[in-house]
Short mmCIF file of C-alpha atoms in Angstrom, two decimals:
data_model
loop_
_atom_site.label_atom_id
_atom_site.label_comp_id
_atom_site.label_asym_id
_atom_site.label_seq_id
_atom_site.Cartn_x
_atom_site.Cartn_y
_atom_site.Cartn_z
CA UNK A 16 104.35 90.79 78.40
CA UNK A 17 104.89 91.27 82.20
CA UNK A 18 109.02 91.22 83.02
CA UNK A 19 110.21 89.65 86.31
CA UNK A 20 113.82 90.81 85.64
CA UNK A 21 116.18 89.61 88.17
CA UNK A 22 117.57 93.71 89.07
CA UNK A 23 116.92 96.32 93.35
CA UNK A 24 117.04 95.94 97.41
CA UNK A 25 115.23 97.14 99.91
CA UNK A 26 116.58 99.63 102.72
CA UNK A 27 114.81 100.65 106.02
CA UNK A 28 114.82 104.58 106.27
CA UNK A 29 113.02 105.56 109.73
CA UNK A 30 109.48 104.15 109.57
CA UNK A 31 109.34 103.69 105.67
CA UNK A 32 109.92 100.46 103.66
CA UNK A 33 111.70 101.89 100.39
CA UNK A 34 112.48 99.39 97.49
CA UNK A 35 114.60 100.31 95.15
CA UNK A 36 114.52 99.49 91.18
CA UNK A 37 117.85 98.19 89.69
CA UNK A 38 119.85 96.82 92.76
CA UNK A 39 120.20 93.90 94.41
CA UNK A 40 117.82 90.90 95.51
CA UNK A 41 116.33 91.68 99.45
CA UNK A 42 115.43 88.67 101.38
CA UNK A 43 113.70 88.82 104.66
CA UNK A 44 115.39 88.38 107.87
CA UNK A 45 115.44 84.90 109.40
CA UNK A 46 113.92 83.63 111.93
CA UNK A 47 116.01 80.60 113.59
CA UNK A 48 112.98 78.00 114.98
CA UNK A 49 115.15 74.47 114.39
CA UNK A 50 115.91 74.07 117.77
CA UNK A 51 113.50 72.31 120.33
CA UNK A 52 110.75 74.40 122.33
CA UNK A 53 112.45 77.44 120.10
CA UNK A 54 109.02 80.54 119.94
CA UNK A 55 108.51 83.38 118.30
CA UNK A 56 106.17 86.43 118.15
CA UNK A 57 105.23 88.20 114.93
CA UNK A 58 103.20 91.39 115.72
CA UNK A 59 100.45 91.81 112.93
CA UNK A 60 101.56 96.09 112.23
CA UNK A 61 100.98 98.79 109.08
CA UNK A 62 103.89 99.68 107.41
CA UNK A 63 104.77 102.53 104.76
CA UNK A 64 106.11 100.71 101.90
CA UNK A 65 107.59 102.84 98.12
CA UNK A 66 109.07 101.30 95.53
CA UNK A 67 111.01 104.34 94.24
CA UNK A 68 113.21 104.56 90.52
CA UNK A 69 116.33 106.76 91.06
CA UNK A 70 117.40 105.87 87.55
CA UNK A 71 114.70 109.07 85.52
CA UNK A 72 116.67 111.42 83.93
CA UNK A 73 114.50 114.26 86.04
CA UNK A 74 114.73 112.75 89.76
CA UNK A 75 113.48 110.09 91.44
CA UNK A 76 109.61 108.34 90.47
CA UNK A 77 107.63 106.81 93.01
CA UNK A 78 106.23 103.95 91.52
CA UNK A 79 104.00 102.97 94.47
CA UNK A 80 104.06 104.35 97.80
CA UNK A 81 101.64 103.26 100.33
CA UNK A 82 100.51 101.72 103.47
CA UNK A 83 100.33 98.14 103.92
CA UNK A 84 100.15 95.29 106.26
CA UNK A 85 103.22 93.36 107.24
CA UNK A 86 104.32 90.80 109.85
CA UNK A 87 107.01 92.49 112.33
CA UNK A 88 109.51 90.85 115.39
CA UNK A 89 108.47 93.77 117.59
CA UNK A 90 105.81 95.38 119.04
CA UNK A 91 105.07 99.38 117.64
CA UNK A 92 105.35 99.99 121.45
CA UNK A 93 109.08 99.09 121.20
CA UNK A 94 109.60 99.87 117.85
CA UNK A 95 107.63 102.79 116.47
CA UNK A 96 109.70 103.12 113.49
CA UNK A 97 108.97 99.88 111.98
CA UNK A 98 112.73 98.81 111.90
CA UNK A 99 111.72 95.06 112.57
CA UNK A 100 108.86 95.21 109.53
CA UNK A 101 109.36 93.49 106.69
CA UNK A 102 107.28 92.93 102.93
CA UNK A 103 107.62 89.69 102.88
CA UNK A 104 107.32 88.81 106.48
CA UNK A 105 110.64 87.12 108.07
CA UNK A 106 111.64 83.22 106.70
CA UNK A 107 111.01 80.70 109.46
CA UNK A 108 113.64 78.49 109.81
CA UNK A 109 112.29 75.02 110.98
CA UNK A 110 114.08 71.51 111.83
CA UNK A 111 111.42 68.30 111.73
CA UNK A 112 111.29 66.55 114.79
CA UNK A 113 110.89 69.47 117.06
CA UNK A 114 108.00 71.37 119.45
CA UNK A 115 107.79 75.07 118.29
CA UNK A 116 105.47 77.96 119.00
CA UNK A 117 104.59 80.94 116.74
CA UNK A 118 102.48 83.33 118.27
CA UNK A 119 100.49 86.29 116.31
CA UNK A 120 99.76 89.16 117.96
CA UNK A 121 96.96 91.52 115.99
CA UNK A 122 98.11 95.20 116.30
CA UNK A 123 96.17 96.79 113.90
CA UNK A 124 92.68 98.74 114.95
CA UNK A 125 89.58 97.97 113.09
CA UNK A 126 85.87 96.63 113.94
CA UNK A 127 84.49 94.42 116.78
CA UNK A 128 81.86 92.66 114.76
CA UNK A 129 82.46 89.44 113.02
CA UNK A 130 80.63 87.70 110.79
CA UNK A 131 79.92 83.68 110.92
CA UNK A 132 78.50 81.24 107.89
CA UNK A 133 74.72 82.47 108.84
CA UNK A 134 75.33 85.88 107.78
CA UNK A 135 74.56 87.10 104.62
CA UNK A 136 78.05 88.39 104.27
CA UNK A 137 79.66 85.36 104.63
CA UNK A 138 81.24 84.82 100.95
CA UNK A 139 81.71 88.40 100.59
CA UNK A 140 85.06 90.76 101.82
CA UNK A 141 84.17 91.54 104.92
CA UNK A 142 86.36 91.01 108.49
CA UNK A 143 88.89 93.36 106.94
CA UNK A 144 91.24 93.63 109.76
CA UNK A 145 90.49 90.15 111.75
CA UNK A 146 93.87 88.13 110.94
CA UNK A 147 94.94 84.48 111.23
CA UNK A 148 98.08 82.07 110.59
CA UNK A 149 98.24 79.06 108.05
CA UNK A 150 101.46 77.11 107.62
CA UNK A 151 100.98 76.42 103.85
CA UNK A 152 101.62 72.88 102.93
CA UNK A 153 103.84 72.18 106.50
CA UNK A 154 102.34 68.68 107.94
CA UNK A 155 101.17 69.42 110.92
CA UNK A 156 98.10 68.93 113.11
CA UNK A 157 94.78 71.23 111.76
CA UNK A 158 93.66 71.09 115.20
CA UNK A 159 96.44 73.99 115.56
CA UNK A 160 96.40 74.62 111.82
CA UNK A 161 93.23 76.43 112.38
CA UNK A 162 92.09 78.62 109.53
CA UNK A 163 88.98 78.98 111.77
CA UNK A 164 90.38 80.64 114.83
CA UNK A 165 90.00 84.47 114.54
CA UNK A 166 92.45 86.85 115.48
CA UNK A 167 90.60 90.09 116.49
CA UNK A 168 91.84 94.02 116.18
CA UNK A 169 93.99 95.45 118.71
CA UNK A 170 91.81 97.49 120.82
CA UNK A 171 89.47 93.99 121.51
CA UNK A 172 89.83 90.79 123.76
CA UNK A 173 91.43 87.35 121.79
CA UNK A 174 93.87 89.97 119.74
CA UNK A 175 96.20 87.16 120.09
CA UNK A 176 96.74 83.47 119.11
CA UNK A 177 99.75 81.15 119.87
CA UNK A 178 100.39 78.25 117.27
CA UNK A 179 102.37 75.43 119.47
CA UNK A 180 103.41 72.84 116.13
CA UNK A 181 104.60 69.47 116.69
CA UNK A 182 106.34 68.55 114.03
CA UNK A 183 107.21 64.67 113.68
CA UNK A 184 109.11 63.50 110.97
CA UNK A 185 109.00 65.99 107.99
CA UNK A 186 110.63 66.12 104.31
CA UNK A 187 113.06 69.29 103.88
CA UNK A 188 111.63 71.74 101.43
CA UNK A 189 109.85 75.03 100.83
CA UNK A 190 107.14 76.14 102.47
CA UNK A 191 105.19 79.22 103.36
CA UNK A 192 102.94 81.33 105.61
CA UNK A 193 100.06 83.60 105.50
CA UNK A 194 96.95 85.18 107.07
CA UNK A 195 93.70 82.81 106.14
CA UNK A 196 90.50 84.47 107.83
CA UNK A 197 87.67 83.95 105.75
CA UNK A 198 86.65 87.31 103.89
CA UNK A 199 90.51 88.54 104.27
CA UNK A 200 92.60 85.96 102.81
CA UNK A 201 93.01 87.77 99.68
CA UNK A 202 93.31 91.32 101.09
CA UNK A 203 95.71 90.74 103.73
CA UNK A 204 97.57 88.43 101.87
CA UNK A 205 97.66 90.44 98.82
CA UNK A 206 98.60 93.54 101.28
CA UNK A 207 101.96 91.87 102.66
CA UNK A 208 101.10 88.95 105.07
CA UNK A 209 103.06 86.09 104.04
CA UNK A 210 106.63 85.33 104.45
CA UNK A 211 108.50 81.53 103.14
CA UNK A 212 109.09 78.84 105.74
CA UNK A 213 112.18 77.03 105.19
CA UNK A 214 111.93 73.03 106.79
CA UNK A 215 115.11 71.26 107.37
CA UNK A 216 116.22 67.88 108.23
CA UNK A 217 119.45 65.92 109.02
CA UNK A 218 121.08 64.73 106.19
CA UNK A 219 120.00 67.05 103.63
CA UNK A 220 122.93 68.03 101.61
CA UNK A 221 121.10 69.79 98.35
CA UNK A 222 120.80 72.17 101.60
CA UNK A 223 123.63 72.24 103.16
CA UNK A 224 125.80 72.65 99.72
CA UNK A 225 124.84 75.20 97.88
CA UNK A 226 123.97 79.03 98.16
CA UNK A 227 120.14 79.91 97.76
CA UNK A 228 117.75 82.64 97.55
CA UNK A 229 113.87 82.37 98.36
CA UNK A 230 112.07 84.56 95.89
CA UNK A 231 108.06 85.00 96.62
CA UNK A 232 105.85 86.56 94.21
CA UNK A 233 103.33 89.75 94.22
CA UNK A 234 101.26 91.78 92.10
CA UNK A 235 99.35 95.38 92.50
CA UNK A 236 97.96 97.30 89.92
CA UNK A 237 98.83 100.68 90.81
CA UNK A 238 95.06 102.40 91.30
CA UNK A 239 96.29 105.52 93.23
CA UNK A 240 93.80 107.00 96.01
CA UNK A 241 92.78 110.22 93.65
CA UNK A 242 91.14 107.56 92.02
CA UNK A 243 89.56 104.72 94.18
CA UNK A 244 88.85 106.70 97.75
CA UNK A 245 89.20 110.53 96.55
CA UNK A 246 90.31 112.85 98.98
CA UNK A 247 91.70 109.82 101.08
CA UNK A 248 88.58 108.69 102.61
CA UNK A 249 87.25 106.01 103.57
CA UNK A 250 84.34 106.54 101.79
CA UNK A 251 84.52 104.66 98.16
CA UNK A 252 81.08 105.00 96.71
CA UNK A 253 80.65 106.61 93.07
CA UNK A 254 77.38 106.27 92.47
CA UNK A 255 75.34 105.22 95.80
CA UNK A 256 75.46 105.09 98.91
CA UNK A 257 74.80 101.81 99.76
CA UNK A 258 77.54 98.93 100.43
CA UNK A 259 75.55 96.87 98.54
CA UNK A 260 75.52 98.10 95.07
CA UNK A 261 78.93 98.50 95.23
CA UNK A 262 80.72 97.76 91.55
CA UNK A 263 83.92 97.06 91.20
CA UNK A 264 85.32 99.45 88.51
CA UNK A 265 89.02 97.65 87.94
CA UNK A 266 88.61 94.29 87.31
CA UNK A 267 91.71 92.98 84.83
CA UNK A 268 89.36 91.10 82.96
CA UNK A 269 90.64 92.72 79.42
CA UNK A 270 94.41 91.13 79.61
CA UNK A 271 94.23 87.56 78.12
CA UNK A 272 97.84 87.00 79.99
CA UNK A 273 96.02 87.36 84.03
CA UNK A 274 93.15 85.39 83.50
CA UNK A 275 91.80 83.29 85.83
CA UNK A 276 90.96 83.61 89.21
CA UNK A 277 89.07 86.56 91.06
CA UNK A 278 91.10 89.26 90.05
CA UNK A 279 89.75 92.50 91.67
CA UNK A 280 92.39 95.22 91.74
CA UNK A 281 93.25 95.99 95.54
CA UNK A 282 91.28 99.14 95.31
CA UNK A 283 87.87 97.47 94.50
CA UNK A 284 88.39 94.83 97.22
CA UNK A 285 89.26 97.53 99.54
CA UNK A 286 86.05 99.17 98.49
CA UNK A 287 84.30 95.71 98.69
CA UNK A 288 84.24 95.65 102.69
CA UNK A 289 81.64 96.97 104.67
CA UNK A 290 81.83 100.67 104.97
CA UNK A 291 81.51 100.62 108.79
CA UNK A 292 84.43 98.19 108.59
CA UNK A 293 86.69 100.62 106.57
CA UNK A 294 85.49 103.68 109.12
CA UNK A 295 86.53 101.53 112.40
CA UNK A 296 89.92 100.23 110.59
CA UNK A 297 93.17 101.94 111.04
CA UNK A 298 94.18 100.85 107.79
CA UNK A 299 92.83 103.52 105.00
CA UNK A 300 93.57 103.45 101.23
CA UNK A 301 96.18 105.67 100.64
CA UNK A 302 98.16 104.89 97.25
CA UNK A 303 100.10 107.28 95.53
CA UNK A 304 102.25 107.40 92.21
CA UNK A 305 104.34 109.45 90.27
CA UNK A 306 103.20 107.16 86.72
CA UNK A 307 101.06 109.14 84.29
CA UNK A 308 97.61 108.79 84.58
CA UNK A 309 96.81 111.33 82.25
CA UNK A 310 94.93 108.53 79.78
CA UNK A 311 92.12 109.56 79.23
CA UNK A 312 89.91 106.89 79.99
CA UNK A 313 90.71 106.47 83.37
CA UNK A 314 88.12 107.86 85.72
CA UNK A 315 86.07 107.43 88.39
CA UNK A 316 83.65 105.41 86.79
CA UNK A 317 86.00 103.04 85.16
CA UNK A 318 85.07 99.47 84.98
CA UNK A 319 87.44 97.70 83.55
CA UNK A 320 91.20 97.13 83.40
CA UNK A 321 92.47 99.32 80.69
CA UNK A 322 95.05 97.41 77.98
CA UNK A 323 96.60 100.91 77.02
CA UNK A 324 97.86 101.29 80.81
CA UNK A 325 99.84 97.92 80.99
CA UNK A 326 102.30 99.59 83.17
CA UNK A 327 100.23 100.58 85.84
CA UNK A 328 99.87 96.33 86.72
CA UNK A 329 103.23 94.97 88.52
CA UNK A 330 104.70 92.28 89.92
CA UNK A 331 107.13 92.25 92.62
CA UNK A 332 109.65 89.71 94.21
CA UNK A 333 110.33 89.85 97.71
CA UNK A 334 108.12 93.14 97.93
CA UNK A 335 110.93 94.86 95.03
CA UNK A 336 110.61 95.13 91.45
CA UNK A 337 113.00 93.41 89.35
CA UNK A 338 115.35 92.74 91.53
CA UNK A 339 119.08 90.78 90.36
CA UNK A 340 121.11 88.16 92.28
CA UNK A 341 124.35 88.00 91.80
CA UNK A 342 125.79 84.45 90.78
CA UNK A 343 129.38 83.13 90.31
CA UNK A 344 130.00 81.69 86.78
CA UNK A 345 129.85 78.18 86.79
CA UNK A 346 128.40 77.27 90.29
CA UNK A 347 125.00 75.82 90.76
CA UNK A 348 123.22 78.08 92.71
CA UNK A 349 119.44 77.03 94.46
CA UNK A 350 116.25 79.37 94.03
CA UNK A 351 113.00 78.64 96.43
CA UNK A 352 110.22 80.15 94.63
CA UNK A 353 106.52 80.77 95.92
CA UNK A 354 104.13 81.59 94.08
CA UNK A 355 101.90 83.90 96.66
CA UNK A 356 100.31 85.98 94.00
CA UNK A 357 96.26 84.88 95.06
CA UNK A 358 94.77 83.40 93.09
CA UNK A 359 96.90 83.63 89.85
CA UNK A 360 99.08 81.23 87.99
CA UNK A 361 102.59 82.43 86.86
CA UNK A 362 104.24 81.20 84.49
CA UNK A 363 108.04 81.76 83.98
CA UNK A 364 110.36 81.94 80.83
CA UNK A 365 114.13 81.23 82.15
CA UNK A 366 116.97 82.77 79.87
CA UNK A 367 118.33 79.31 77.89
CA UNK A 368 121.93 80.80 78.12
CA UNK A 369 121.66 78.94 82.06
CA UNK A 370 121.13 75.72 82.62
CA UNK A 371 117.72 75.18 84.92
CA UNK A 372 117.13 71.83 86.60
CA UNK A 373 113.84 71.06 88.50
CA UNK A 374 114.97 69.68 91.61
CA UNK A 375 111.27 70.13 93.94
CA UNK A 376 108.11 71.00 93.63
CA UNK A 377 105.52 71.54 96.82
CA UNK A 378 108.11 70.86 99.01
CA UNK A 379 108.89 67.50 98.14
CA UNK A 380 112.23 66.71 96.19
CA UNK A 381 111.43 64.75 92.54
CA UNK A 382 113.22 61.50 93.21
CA UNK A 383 113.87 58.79 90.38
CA UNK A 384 114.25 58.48 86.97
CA UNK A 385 113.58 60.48 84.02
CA UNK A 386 112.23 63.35 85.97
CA UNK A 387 115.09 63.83 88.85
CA UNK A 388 116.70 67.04 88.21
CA UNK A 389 114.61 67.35 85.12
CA UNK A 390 116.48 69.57 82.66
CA UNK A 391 113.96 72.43 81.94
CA UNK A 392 115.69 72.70 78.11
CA UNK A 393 113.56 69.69 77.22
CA UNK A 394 111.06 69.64 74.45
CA UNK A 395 108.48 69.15 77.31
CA UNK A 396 108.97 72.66 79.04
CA UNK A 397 111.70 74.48 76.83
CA UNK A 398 112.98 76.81 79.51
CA UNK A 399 109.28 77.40 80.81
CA UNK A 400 107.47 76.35 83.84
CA UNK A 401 103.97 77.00 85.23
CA UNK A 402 102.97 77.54 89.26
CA UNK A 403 99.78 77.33 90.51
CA UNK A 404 98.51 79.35 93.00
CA UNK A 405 100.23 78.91 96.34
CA UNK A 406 102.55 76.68 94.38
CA UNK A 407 105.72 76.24 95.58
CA UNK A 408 109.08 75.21 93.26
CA UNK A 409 113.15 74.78 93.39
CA UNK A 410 115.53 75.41 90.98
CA UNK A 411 119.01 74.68 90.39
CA UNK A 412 120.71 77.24 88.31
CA UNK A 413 124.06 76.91 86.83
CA UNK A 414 125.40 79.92 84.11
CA UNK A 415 128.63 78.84 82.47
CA UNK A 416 129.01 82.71 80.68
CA UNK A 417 129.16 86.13 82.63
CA UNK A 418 125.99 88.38 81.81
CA UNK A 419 122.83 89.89 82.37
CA UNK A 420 120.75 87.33 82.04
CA UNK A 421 116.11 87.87 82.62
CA UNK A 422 113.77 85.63 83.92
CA UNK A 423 110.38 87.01 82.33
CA UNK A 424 106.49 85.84 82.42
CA UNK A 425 105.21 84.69 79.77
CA UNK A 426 101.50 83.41 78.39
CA UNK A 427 103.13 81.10 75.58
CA UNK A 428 100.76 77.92 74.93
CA UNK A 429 103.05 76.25 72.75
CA UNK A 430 104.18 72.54 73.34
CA UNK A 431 105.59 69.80 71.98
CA UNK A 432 103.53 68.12 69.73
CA UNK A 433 104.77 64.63 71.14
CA UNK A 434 104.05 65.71 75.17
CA UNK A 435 100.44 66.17 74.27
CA UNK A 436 99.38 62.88 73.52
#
C-alpha cells in the first residue's frame, strides 16, 4: 500500500527547490487573473528540485534530487536563482465574465526539428522539449485552447505563445493547467508542468466561507542516473545503438495496485526520445538518491518494476511527500484535489474519525437530492473515493477530535452488495 499521509513544506534555498518530509502542506503562489484584461507570463525554466528527510537517525537522506521542468513568473535573465519557480506551477486565480491573457514563454534549449502526423514518429516520445498550454476542463474557445500550436525551444523563432481567453459565463470550481504537445504530454507533465486553476464567480459562498487547500497529485519512481543514463549522459542505450530498439527496462507492470495506463518509469520515457533530441536538449537525466539500491536485482538490464523495491515508487502532493495541514477542531475546512498523476487512477481511503462530504466533482458543484454533499461514510463509498485521470474533486472536511489523522491509497474492490445491482 502506497501512503499519501497528510505531513512537509517546501523552502526556496538559492536556485534549489528542497521539500521537506514531515512539515507542513506548500501551496503554490497565486496568481490574481479575476480582474478584466488582467495577463500574465509564465516562463517555461529547469529547476533543481530534492525532497530531503532530516528525520534519519545518521543525517539527512535525499530521497530524490533532480532537475526538472517547472513553470516560473520570471525570466532566468532576471532571476537566475529560480526564486519565482515553483513544482506545481503557480494557481491561477480566474473570475468568469472577464478577457485574460496567459502567455508561455519556452526557455528551455533543445532541438529545432518537429515532427507532424506523417512522420513515423508521430505516436512515439519524441518533441521532448517543444511545450504548450491546455486549460483543463475551463470552457473556453479551442480556437485558443490549442493543443496543436507548438511552442518551440529557446534558442528558435515562435518560442512563445500568448493565450487571450474570453471567458463568458462560467461555474466556480477547480480546474487545472498543463503542457499538451503531442509526444510530451506525459514527460513534461509528469516532470512538473501543471499548476490548479481556481474559477470564481459572484455569489459563491462555499468559496468565500471557508478555508481551503488545493492538493495536486504526482508520482516518480526513483530510477537514479547510475542506473538509466550512466555516467550522466545522454546516451541511454544498453544493448544497441539504435533509437529504435530501444526497451524500456522499468515498466511497473508487476504491482497489481498501478495498473492501468502507460506506465513507463520517467527514466525509460526519457530514454524513449530520439537520441539527437536528448543531445540538443538542455534538460539531461540527472537523478540521484540516498535509498538503497543495493537489491540485487536491479541492474542495467532490468525490465521490469521490481515488487521487493516498493519504496523506490512515490507519490507526492504539491511536489512534497506527505505533507500535513493543519485544521481547527470542529470547522469544515475545503480541499481542491487534482488528480495530475498521467494516466493513473487514484484512489483515496479518508480516516472515518472526520467527516468527508462530496461537495464537486470536475468542477461542477453536485446540486440536489440524495447526492448533495454526499456523506462519503455511506455504504456506497465507505470513506473511499476513486479519480480518474485528470479528474478533478472537492471535499468538505470537518474533524470533531484533535489528532493525527492519514489519508492513504488504497486498491480495495470491495462494495456494497446493494450498490452493485
Amino acid at each position: 500500500m502506497n501512503f499519501l499521509v497528510l505531513i512537509s513544506v517546501i523552502s526556496l534555498s538559492s536556485s534549489k527547490i528542497i521539500h521537506n518530509i514531515d512539515e507542513y502542506l506548500y501551496e503554490p503562489p497565486k496568481i490574481d487573473l479575476t480582474q478584466n484584461g488582467a495577463a500574465t507570463i509564465l516562463y517555461v525554466r529547469l529547476c533543481e528540485s530534492s525532497s530531503m528527510n532530516y528525520s534519519m537517525p545518521y543525517g539527512n537522506q535525499t530521497i530524490l534530487n533532480m532537475t526538472r521542468y517547472c513553470y516560473c513568473q520570471q525570466s532566468e535573465a532576471f532571476d537566475a536563482k529560480g526564486e519565482s519557480c515553483s513544482i506545481p506551477g503557480p494557481t491561477l486565480v480566474m473570475h468568469d465574465k472577464t478577457i485574460i491573457n496567459v502567455t508561455i514563454v519556452n526557455e528551455v534549449n533543445g532541438s529545432d526539428i518537429v515532427y507532424n502526423g506523417s512522420s513515423s514518429k508521430w505516436n512515439t516520445y519524441k518533441d521532448m522539449d517543444v511545450t504548450n498550454l491546455h486549460v483543463h476542463g475551463l470552457h473556453v474557445s479551442p480556437k485558443i485552447d490549442d493543443v496543436l500550436v507548438k511552442i518551440h525551444p529557446s534558442q528558435y523563432p515562435m518560442n512563445t505563445h500568448s493565450y487571450p481567453y474570453d471567458i463568458g459565463y462560467h461555474y466556480p470550481g477547480t480546474f487545472w493547467y498543463h503542457a499538451h504537445h503531442h509526444g510530451s504530454t506525459t514527460w513534461q507533465v509528469n516532470m512538473g508542468l501543471h499548476g490548479a486553476i481556481s474559477m470564481n464567480q459572484d455569489g459563491d459562498l462555499i468559496s468565500e466561507k471557508y478555508e481551503e487547500n488545493i492538493l495536486m497529485f504526482e508520482w516518480f519512481y526513483v530510477i537514479p542516473s547510475s542506473i538509466c543514463n550512466p555516467g550522466n549522459s545522454r546516451y541511454c542505450k544498453v544493448t544497441s545503438t539504435k533509437d529504435a530498439s530501444y526497451s524500456p527496462r522499468f515498466q511497473l507492470t508487476d504491482n497489481e495496485e498501478i495498473k492501468g495506463g502507460p506506465n513507463l518509469a520517467m527514466c525509460d520515457v526519457y530514454c524513449s526520445f530520439p537520441q539527437y533530441e536528448r543531445n540538443a536538449s538542455g534538460y539531461i537525466y540527472d537523478v540521484t538518491t540516498d535509498l538503497n539500491m543495493t537489491n540485487p536485482s536491479w541492474n542495467a538490464n532490468e525490465t521490469v518494476y521490481n515488487t521487493e523495491d516498493p519504496d523506490l515508487l512515490f507519490y507526492f502532493v504539491n511536489g512534497q511527500l506527505s505533507p500535513t495541514i493543519n485544521m481547527t477542531k470542529g470547522v469544515f475546512r475545503r480541499l481542491r484535489m487534482i488528480n495530475s498523476l498521467s494516466n493513473w487512477y487514484l484512489q483515496f481511503q479518508f480516516p472515518s474519525e472526520c467527516g468527508w462530504y462530496l461537495i464537486a466533482t470536475d468542477g461542477v458543484y453536485i446540486k440536489g437530492e440524495p447526492y448533495q454533499n454526499y456523506d462519503l461514510s455511506k455504504p456506497s463509498h465507505n470513506n473511499q473515493y476513486i479519480m480518474s485521470p485528470g479528474g478533478r474533486a472537492d471535499f468538505m472536511v470537518n474533524c470533531s477530535e484533535v489528532g493525527l489523522y492519514e489519508i492513504i491509497s488504497t486498491n480495495d474492490n470491495t462494495q456494497d452488495p446493494e450498490m452493485l445491482s
